[in-house]
PDB file of C-alpha atoms in Angstrom:
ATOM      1  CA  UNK A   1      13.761  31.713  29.783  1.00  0.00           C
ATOM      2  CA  UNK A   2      16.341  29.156  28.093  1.00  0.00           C
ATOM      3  CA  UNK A   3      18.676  29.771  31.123  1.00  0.00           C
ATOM      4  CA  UNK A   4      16.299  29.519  33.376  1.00  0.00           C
ATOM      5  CA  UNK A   5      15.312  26.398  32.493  1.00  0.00           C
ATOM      6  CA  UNK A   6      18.761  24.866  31.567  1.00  0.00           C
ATOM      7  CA  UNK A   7      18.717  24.590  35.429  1.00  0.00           C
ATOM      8  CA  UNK A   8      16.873  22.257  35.251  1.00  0.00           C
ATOM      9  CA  UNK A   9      18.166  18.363  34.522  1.00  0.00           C
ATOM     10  CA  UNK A  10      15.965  16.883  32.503  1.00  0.00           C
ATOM     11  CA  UNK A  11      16.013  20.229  30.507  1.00  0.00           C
ATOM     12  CA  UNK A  12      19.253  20.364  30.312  1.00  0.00           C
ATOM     13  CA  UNK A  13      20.362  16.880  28.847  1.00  0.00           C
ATOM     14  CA  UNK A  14      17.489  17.343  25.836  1.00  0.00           C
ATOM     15  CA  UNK A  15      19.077  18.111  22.779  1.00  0.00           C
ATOM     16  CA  UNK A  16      19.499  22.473  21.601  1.00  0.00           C
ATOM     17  CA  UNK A  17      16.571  22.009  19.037  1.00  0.00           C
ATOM     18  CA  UNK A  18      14.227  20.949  21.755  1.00  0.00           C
ATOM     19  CA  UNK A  19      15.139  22.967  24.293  1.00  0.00           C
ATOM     20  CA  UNK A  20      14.355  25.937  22.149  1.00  0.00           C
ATOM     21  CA  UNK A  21      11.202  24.441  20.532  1.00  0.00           C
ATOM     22  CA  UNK A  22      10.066  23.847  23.960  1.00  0.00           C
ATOM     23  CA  UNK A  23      10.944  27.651  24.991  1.00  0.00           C
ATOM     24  CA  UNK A  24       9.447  29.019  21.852  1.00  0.00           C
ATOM     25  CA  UNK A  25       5.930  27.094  22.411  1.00  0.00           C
ATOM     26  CA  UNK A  26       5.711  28.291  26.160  1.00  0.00           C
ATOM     27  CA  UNK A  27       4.924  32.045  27.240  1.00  0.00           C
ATOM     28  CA  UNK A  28       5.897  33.098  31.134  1.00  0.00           C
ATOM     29  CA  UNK A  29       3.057  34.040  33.369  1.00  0.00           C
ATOM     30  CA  UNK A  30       3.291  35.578  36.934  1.00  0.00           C
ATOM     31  CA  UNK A  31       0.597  33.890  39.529  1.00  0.00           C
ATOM     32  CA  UNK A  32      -0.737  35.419  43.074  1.00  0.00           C
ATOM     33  CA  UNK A  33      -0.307  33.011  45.527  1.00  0.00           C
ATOM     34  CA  UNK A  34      -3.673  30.005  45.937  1.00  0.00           C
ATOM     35  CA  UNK A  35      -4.087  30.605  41.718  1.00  0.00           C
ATOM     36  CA  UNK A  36      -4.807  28.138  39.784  1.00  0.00           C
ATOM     37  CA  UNK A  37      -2.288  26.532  37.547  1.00  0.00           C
ATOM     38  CA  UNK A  38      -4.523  22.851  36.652  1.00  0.00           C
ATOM     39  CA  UNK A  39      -6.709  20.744  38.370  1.00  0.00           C
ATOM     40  CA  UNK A  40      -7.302  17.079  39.070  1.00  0.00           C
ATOM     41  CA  UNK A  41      -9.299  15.498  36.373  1.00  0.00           C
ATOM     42  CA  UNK A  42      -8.460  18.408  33.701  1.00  0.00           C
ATOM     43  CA  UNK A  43      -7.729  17.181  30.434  1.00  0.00           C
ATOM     44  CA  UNK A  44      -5.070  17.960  28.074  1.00  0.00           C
ATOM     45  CA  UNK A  45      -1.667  17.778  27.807  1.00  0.00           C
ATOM     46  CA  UNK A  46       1.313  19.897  28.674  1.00  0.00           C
ATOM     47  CA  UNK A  47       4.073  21.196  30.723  1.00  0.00           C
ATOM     48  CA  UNK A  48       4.610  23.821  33.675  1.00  0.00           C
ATOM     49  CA  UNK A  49       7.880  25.097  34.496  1.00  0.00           C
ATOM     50  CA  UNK A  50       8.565  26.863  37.616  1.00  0.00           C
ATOM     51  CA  UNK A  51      10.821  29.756  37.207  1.00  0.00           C
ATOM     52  CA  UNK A  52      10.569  31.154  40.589  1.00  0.00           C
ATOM     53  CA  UNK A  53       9.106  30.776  43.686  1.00  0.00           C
ATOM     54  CA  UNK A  54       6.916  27.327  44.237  1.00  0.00           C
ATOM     55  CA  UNK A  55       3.883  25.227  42.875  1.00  0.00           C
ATOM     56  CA  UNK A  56       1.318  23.876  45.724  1.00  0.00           C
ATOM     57  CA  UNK A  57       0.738  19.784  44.567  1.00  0.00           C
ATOM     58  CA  UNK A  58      -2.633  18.697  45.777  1.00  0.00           C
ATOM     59  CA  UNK A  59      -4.798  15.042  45.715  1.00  0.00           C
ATOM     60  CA  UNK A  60      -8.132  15.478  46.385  1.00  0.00           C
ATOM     61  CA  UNK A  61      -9.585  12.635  49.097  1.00  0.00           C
ATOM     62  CA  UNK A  62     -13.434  13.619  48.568  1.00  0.00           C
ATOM     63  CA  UNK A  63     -15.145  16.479  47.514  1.00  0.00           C
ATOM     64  CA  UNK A  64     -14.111  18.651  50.458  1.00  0.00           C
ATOM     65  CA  UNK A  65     -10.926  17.671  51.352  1.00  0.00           C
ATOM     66  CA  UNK A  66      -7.448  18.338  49.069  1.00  0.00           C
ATOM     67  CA  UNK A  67      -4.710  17.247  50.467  1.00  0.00           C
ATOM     68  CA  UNK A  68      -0.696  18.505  49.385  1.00  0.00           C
ATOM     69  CA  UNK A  69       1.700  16.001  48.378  1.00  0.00           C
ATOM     70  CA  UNK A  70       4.375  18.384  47.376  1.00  0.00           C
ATOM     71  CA  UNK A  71       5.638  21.603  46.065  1.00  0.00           C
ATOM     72  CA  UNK A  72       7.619  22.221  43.229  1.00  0.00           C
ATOM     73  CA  UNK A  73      10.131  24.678  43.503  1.00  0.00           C
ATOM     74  CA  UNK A  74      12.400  26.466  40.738  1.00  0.00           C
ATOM     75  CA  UNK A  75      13.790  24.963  38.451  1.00  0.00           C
ATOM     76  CA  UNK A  76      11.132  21.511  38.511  1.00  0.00           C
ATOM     77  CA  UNK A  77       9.237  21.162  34.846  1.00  0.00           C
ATOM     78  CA  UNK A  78       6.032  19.182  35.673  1.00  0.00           C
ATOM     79  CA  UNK A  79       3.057  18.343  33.782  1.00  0.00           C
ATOM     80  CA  UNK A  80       2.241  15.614  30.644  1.00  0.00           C
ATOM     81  CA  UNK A  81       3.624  15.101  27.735  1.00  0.00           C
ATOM     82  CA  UNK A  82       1.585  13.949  24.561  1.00  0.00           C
ATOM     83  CA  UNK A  83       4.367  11.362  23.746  1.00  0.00           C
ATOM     84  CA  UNK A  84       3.474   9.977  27.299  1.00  0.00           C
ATOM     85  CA  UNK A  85       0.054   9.144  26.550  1.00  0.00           C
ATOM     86  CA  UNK A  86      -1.813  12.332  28.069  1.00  0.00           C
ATOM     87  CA  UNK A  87      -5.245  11.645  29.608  1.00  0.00           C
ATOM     88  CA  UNK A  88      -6.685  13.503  32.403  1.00  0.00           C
ATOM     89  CA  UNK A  89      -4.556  15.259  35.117  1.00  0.00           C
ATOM     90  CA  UNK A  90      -4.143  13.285  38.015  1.00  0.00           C
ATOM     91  CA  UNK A  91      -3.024  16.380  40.473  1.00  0.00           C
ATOM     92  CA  UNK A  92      -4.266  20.027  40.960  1.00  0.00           C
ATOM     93  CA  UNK A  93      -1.242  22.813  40.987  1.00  0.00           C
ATOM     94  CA  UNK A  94      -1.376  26.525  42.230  1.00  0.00           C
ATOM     95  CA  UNK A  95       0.669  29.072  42.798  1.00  0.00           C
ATOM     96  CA  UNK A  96       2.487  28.959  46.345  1.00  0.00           C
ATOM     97  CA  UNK A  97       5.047  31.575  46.986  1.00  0.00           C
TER      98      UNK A  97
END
């Protein structure tokens, strides 16, 4: 998982004791395409890494209608940090491919 993720930049330029706590803390899941990762208005804190294949990024406009706004492909770390502040999520993420 470390190498995956040293792929990544922002990964990549934290210092060795981080990038391992980080690794150490996570655990890798495989998801079926349309599952759910987090959804909009979710609380909590913490990240997602994609390791393969792609996250679906959706907004909701109403209570019917989500709309995507991006997908995040390997090797994108998304999600909130607790230094940042935290608070409610402000996207919903599922598996895409």
């Amino acid at each position: 998982m470390l190498a995956a993720l040293g792929r990544n930049p922002w990964f990549a330029r934290q210092p060795a004791a981080l990038q391992r706590m980080l690794v150490a803390g996570g655990r890798a899941v495989d998801l079926q395409r349309g599952q759910w990762v987090y959804s909009q208005g979710d609380a909590g804190t913490g990240l997602c890494a994609v390791l393969d294949g792609a996250l679906r990024m959706e907004v909701a406009l109403d209570a019917e209608r989500d709309v995507m706004i991006g997908l995040a492909s390997a090797p994108t770390i998304l999600g909130q940090a607790r230094r940042s502040g935290g608070g409610p999520r402000i996207i919903t993420v599922r598996a895409d491919t």
